[in-house]
Amino acid sequence: MSGLRRPRVGHIEFLNCLPIYWGLMRSGALIDVDLTRDTPVALNDRLVAGELDIAPISLVEYLRHADDLLLLPGPAVGSDGPVLSVNIVHERPLTELDGARVALGSASRTGVLLARMLLADHYGIDATYFSCAPDVPQMLRKADAAVVIGDVALRALYEAPEQGLTVTDLGEQWKAWTGLPMVFAVWAVRREFAAAHPGQVKDVHDALTRSVSLCLDELDIVAASAARWEPFDAATLAGYFRTLDFSLGERQLTGLREFAARAAALGEAPPLAVGGPLLFEG
Amino acid sequence: MSGLRRPRVGHIEFLNCLPIYWGLMRSGALIDVDLTRDTPVALNDRLVAGELDIAPISLVEYLRHADDLLLLPGPAVGSDGPVLSVNIVHERPLTELDGARVALGSASRTGVLLARMLLADHYGIDATYFSCAPDVPQMLRKADAAVVIGDVALRALYEAPEQGLTVTDLGEQWKAWTGLPMVFAVWAVRREFAAAHPGQVKDVHDALTRSVSLCLDELDIVAASAARWEPFDAATLAGYFRTLDFSLGERQLTGLREFAARAAALGEAPPLAVGGPLLFEG
């Protein structure tokens, strides 16, 4: 007989996290968490505000709030090459975009920062950036390039070519630039919660780990199920899920540190502590 | 490739519906619905307002809005005898409560109406009713009897005796009075939604049916899992889940019609249409 409070866990309502939801559901672990499903930005804010105990968080937001958080040693949302769903959509080649206007159609802070890093530091492009709703045709009426993330970006990948537009995959670009995997989101726990309830955090981490493994086994079923409701067919979804890298091993951590160093150099986040990131160790 | 909207389905966040959630989760059906978890009253209101397509609804609220709704031919939340979680808590015998003040600690409209029916029509008791927060000790400071529902009522069942209080089970009383099962909540679909999307409604109904059957097979696991977080041990929870009647067969429909007739006689709901209730027939 307990009466404990279930840990408050965030879940991203994008396709990229559907495999993790599937695993939590099929394993029965969903019953042991108080799950909040929301957009990445809303979850970032709620974790930082202490309204959630454990949640996925955009990498750059984690870096900004690393003092209050510990990283779970997995899962993560990243890619070791193309990610398919973090894209710049443009008409002219990227190399001709100096002085251009770039519409940022997403509040996904890591993807947007990566786009700016690549354009400025890799392509040497001085552009003007502005935020707007993530609607590619609308964005390109007001800008020369559009940065989009998530389900909208995945759709653009399939629709843009027939509109004469080029799609640049930011995961692929990062890999070409640095040779490393890119990590877009990590799972973090509030330090005070981890100190008070290490057993619960370990259970959630174990459940997430099992969920990833379980969903990878059933990926074609997940894809067929999701295809009933999403504007993508099962093969596209299965390909997308297989492209994503849900792991957070040494290579991914090296990619994460590289991004952190570049973000810090731009003044976008404090530098990662020496030996960081600090991981939760159940 | 579809892009259909998932049906918006309500789920009661009380222990009595945990077995159904478990079944939806374990079967994978959860991925095919846009699930809103909330209190019974909030779900009632959202279904009636058209913000949900399919949801559990308190029987009396269904009767009040039967023109807009079709009943799913199961599941339901009821009991054929004691229900354990719809209770009157009192110090003096019920027969001595004439002229008493009765606190209604719940917005569960069917349980509250059943309590008033029983006291007035079965016991011939003229009482004064008022609503308040569902806290038994507080309620009994201001009243001679307290009507409580759900998890609070289940707890009162175990705690009241040591406080010298009597717990009267309203499911048991109804059975003794009428010889019939009591149905507290039913699942209903908005008629316009059923007309537009009969296949989706059939799928949700099938998923709910499978969920009930799956959870009955795994009831001890559900109970052990829930006991981690709830103020009840696994054996108590398993006993509670086994006491509940999730079916909506002929006997349950007879009980439902009997309650509807009595509610109509009291002016609490319009009479059920002849041959009613109208069921969804996939």
Short mmCIF file of C-alpha atoms in Angstrom, two decimals, chain B residues 22-278:
data_model
loop_
_atom_site.label_atom_id
_atom_site.label_comp_id
_atom_site.label_asym_id
_atom_site.label_seq_id
_atom_site.Cartn_x
_atom_site.Cartn_y
_atom_site.Cartn_z
CA TRP B 22 -4.51 -1.24 -19.28
CA GLY B 23 -6.23 -3.17 -22.05
CA LEU B 24 -6.07 -0.26 -24.51
CA MET B 25 -2.40 0.09 -23.73
CA ARG B 26 -1.36 -3.55 -23.85
CA SER B 27 -3.29 -4.22 -27.05
CA GLY B 28 -1.71 -1.23 -28.77
CA ALA B 29 -5.13 0.34 -29.43
CA LEU B 30 -4.11 3.51 -27.59
CA ILE B 31 -2.16 4.57 -30.65
CA ASP B 32 -5.37 4.75 -32.69
CA VAL B 33 -7.22 7.18 -30.45
CA ASP B 34 -6.74 10.77 -29.34
CA LEU B 35 -7.29 10.04 -25.66
CA THR B 36 -8.41 12.64 -23.11
CA ARG B 37 -8.03 11.51 -19.51
CA ASP B 38 -10.17 13.45 -17.08
CA THR B 39 -12.80 13.25 -14.34
CA PRO B 40 -16.21 11.77 -15.17
CA VAL B 41 -17.90 15.16 -14.98
CA ALA B 42 -15.41 16.86 -17.28
CA LEU B 43 -15.77 14.02 -19.81
CA ASN B 44 -19.59 14.20 -19.63
CA ASP B 45 -19.44 17.89 -20.42
CA ARG B 46 -16.92 17.51 -23.24
CA LEU B 47 -18.87 14.72 -24.93
CA VAL B 48 -22.10 16.71 -24.72
CA ALA B 49 -20.32 19.82 -26.04
CA GLY B 50 -18.99 17.83 -29.01
CA GLU B 51 -15.35 18.18 -27.93
CA LEU B 52 -15.10 14.38 -27.71
CA ASP B 53 -16.50 11.86 -30.18
CA ILE B 54 -16.75 8.83 -27.88
CA ALA B 55 -16.57 8.81 -24.10
CA PRO B 56 -17.83 7.21 -20.94
CA ILE B 57 -20.78 9.19 -19.61
CA SER B 58 -22.69 9.04 -16.36
CA LEU B 59 -25.97 7.17 -16.99
CA VAL B 60 -28.17 10.10 -15.94
CA GLU B 61 -26.25 12.47 -18.23
CA TYR B 62 -26.70 10.04 -21.08
CA LEU B 63 -30.45 10.03 -20.42
CA ARG B 64 -30.51 13.83 -20.50
CA HIS B 65 -28.70 13.93 -23.85
CA ALA B 66 -29.90 10.68 -25.46
CA ASP B 67 -31.08 12.57 -28.57
CA ASP B 68 -27.49 13.43 -29.51
CA LEU B 69 -25.91 10.12 -28.53
CA LEU B 70 -25.84 6.40 -29.28
CA LEU B 71 -24.80 3.90 -26.63
CA LEU B 72 -21.95 1.58 -27.45
CA PRO B 73 -23.09 -2.00 -26.71
CA GLY B 74 -20.39 -2.13 -24.05
CA PRO B 75 -18.37 -1.58 -22.04
CA ALA B 76 -20.13 -0.06 -19.04
CA VAL B 77 -19.21 0.52 -15.42
CA GLY B 78 -21.71 -1.16 -13.15
CA SER B 79 -22.23 -3.87 -10.59
CA ASP B 80 -24.56 -6.75 -10.01
CA GLY B 81 -24.66 -6.26 -6.27
CA PRO B 82 -22.01 -4.40 -4.23
CA VAL B 83 -19.94 -1.91 -6.22
CA LEU B 84 -17.62 -0.92 -3.30
CA SER B 85 -17.09 2.61 -4.58
CA VAL B 86 -20.51 4.32 -4.55
CA ASN B 87 -21.33 4.70 -0.89
CA ILE B 88 -23.31 6.50 1.76
CA VAL B 89 -21.20 6.94 4.91
CA HIS B 90 -23.26 7.54 8.07
CA GLU B 91 -23.25 7.15 11.86
CA ARG B 92 -26.96 6.51 12.60
CA PRO B 93 -28.87 3.81 10.68
CA LEU B 94 -30.30 5.00 7.36
CA THR B 95 -33.84 4.47 8.69
CA GLU B 96 -33.21 7.18 11.28
CA LEU B 97 -32.14 9.82 8.79
CA ASP B 98 -35.55 11.47 8.24
CA GLY B 99 -35.06 15.22 8.32
CA ALA B 100 -31.28 14.75 8.16
CA ARG B 101 -28.71 16.73 6.18
CA VAL B 102 -26.94 14.70 3.48
CA ALA B 103 -23.68 15.93 1.96
CA LEU B 104 -23.14 15.04 -1.69
CA GLY B 105 -19.40 14.82 -2.07
CA SER B 106 -19.38 14.04 -5.72
CA ALA B 107 -20.33 15.41 -9.04
CA SER B 108 -20.97 11.85 -10.25
CA ARG B 109 -24.55 12.51 -11.17
CA THR B 110 -25.81 8.93 -11.34
CA GLY B 111 -24.44 7.89 -7.94
CA VAL B 112 -25.85 11.00 -6.31
CA LEU B 113 -29.27 10.51 -7.91
CA LEU B 114 -29.28 6.84 -6.88
CA ALA B 115 -28.56 7.87 -3.28
CA ARG B 116 -31.46 10.33 -3.32
CA MET B 117 -33.80 7.78 -4.95
CA LEU B 118 -32.98 5.15 -2.39
CA LEU B 119 -33.33 7.44 0.61
CA ALA B 120 -36.56 9.02 -0.64
CA ASP B 121 -38.36 6.18 -2.44
CA HIS B 122 -37.07 3.11 -0.65
CA TYR B 123 -36.51 4.41 2.87
CA GLY B 124 -39.15 7.18 2.73
CA ILE B 125 -36.64 9.67 4.08
CA ASP B 126 -37.08 13.39 3.57
CA ALA B 127 -33.57 14.84 3.73
CA THR B 128 -31.84 18.10 2.87
CA TYR B 129 -29.07 17.67 0.30
CA PHE B 130 -26.10 19.91 -0.33
CA SER B 131 -22.91 19.57 -2.36
CA CYS B 132 -19.42 19.84 -1.00
CA ALA B 133 -15.86 18.60 -1.49
CA PRO B 134 -15.46 14.80 -1.17
CA ASP B 135 -13.76 14.65 2.22
CA VAL B 136 -15.67 12.31 4.55
CA PRO B 137 -14.61 13.73 7.95
CA GLN B 138 -15.33 17.29 6.75
CA MET B 139 -18.66 16.24 5.26
CA LEU B 140 -19.79 14.54 8.45
CA ARG B 141 -18.98 17.67 10.44
CA LYS B 142 -21.71 19.44 8.46
CA ALA B 143 -24.09 16.55 7.70
CA ASP B 144 -25.55 13.30 9.05
CA ALA B 145 -24.61 11.30 5.98
CA ALA B 146 -22.08 11.64 3.17
CA VAL B 147 -22.48 10.32 -0.37
CA VAL B 148 -19.10 9.57 -1.93
CA ILE B 149 -18.04 8.01 -5.19
CA GLY B 150 -14.93 6.55 -6.75
CA ASP B 151 -11.53 6.28 -5.10
CA VAL B 152 -12.64 8.33 -2.05
CA ALA B 153 -15.60 5.97 -1.55
CA LEU B 154 -13.40 2.91 -1.88
CA ARG B 155 -11.09 4.31 0.76
CA ALA B 156 -14.04 5.11 3.06
CA LEU B 157 -15.12 1.47 2.85
CA TYR B 158 -11.86 0.45 4.52
CA GLU B 159 -11.44 3.36 6.90
CA ALA B 160 -14.99 4.08 8.09
CA PRO B 161 -15.55 1.05 10.35
CA GLU B 162 -12.63 1.95 12.61
CA GLN B 163 -14.15 5.42 12.95
CA GLY B 164 -17.47 3.95 14.09
CA LEU B 165 -19.13 4.78 10.78
CA THR B 166 -21.35 2.61 8.61
CA VAL B 167 -20.86 2.34 4.86
CA THR B 168 -23.91 1.57 2.75
CA ASP B 169 -23.04 0.28 -0.71
CA LEU B 170 -25.43 1.78 -3.26
CA GLY B 171 -24.89 -1.00 -5.81
CA GLU B 172 -25.86 -3.57 -3.20
CA GLN B 173 -28.89 -1.48 -2.14
CA TRP B 174 -30.09 -1.14 -5.74
CA LYS B 175 -29.83 -4.90 -6.25
CA ALA B 176 -31.74 -5.57 -3.01
CA TRP B 177 -34.40 -3.03 -4.03
CA THR B 178 -34.91 -3.97 -7.68
CA GLY B 179 -33.22 -7.35 -8.15
CA LEU B 180 -31.23 -5.84 -11.01
CA PRO B 181 -27.67 -4.86 -11.85
CA MET B 182 -26.89 -1.15 -11.63
CA VAL B 183 -25.19 0.68 -14.48
CA PHE B 184 -23.35 3.81 -13.37
CA ALA B 185 -21.64 4.80 -16.60
CA VAL B 186 -21.94 3.85 -20.24
CA TRP B 187 -19.83 4.57 -23.30
CA ALA B 188 -21.58 6.74 -25.88
CA VAL B 189 -20.77 8.13 -29.30
CA ARG B 190 -22.14 11.36 -30.73
CA ARG B 191 -24.77 10.47 -33.36
CA GLU B 192 -23.29 12.79 -35.97
CA PHE B 193 -19.87 11.20 -35.50
CA ALA B 194 -21.30 7.67 -35.74
CA ALA B 195 -23.09 8.62 -38.96
CA ALA B 196 -19.96 10.13 -40.49
CA HIS B 197 -17.41 7.57 -39.26
CA PRO B 198 -19.13 4.24 -38.52
CA GLY B 199 -15.94 2.29 -39.24
CA GLN B 200 -13.96 4.30 -36.69
CA VAL B 201 -16.67 3.82 -34.07
CA LYS B 202 -16.69 0.09 -34.73
CA ASP B 203 -12.90 0.03 -34.33
CA VAL B 204 -13.05 1.89 -31.03
CA HIS B 205 -15.84 -0.36 -29.78
CA ASP B 206 -13.88 -3.45 -30.80
CA ALA B 207 -10.78 -2.05 -29.08
CA LEU B 208 -12.73 -1.38 -25.88
CA THR B 209 -14.21 -4.88 -25.97
CA ARG B 210 -10.79 -6.44 -26.50
CA SER B 211 -9.39 -4.25 -23.74
CA VAL B 212 -11.93 -5.46 -21.20
CA SER B 213 -11.25 -9.06 -22.10
CA LEU B 214 -7.46 -8.57 -22.07
CA CYS B 215 -7.49 -6.78 -18.72
CA LEU B 216 -9.69 -9.47 -17.14
CA ASP B 217 -7.00 -11.98 -18.12
CA GLU B 218 -4.25 -9.84 -16.56
CA LEU B 219 -6.17 -8.44 -13.60
CA ASP B 220 -3.64 -9.48 -10.96
CA ILE B 221 -0.84 -7.81 -12.92
CA VAL B 222 -2.92 -4.62 -13.29
CA ALA B 223 -3.67 -4.69 -9.57
CA ALA B 224 -0.02 -5.23 -8.57
CA SER B 225 1.05 -2.45 -10.89
CA ALA B 226 -1.57 0.00 -9.62
CA ALA B 227 -0.81 -0.87 -5.97
CA ARG B 228 2.60 0.77 -6.43
CA TRP B 229 0.89 4.15 -6.66
CA GLU B 230 -2.52 3.89 -5.07
CA PRO B 231 -3.40 3.80 -1.37
CA PHE B 232 -4.69 0.21 -1.71
CA ASP B 233 -2.85 -3.09 -1.72
CA ALA B 234 -2.87 -5.40 -4.74
CA ALA B 235 -5.39 -7.84 -3.26
CA THR B 236 -7.87 -5.03 -2.51
CA LEU B 237 -7.50 -3.65 -6.01
CA ALA B 238 -7.88 -7.06 -7.65
CA GLY B 239 -11.01 -7.67 -5.57
CA TYR B 240 -12.38 -4.27 -6.59
CA PHE B 241 -11.71 -4.82 -10.29
CA ARG B 242 -13.39 -8.25 -10.11
CA THR B 243 -16.42 -6.73 -8.36
CA LEU B 244 -17.02 -4.22 -11.13
CA ASP B 245 -19.22 -5.29 -14.02
CA PHE B 246 -17.87 -3.94 -17.31
CA SER B 247 -20.52 -5.69 -19.44
CA LEU B 248 -23.68 -4.25 -20.97
CA GLY B 249 -25.83 -7.29 -21.75
CA GLU B 250 -29.59 -7.78 -21.49
CA ARG B 251 -29.68 -7.86 -17.67
CA GLN B 252 -27.62 -4.66 -17.44
CA LEU B 253 -29.88 -2.98 -20.01
CA THR B 254 -32.91 -4.00 -17.95
CA GLY B 255 -31.30 -2.41 -14.90
CA LEU B 256 -30.51 0.68 -16.96
CA ARG B 257 -34.14 0.97 -18.13
CA GLU B 258 -35.39 0.57 -14.57
CA PHE B 259 -33.13 3.39 -13.39
CA ALA B 260 -34.17 5.51 -16.37
CA ALA B 261 -37.86 5.03 -15.55
CA ARG B 262 -37.31 6.03 -11.93
CA ALA B 263 -35.19 9.04 -12.93
CA ALA B 264 -37.92 10.13 -15.36
CA ALA B 265 -40.60 9.72 -12.67
CA LEU B 266 -38.59 12.12 -10.48
CA GLY B 267 -38.27 14.59 -13.36
CA GLU B 268 -34.50 14.15 -13.37
CA ALA B 269 -34.28 13.09 -17.01
CA PRO B 270 -36.64 12.74 -19.99
CA PRO B 271 -38.13 9.24 -20.33
CA LEU B 272 -36.14 6.82 -22.45
CA ALA B 273 -37.61 6.46 -25.95
CA VAL B 274 -39.71 3.32 -26.50
CA GLY B 275 -37.32 0.46 -27.32
CA GLY B 276 -34.42 2.59 -26.02
CA PRO B 277 -31.63 3.02 -25.35
CA LEU B 278 -30.57 3.37 -28.97
#
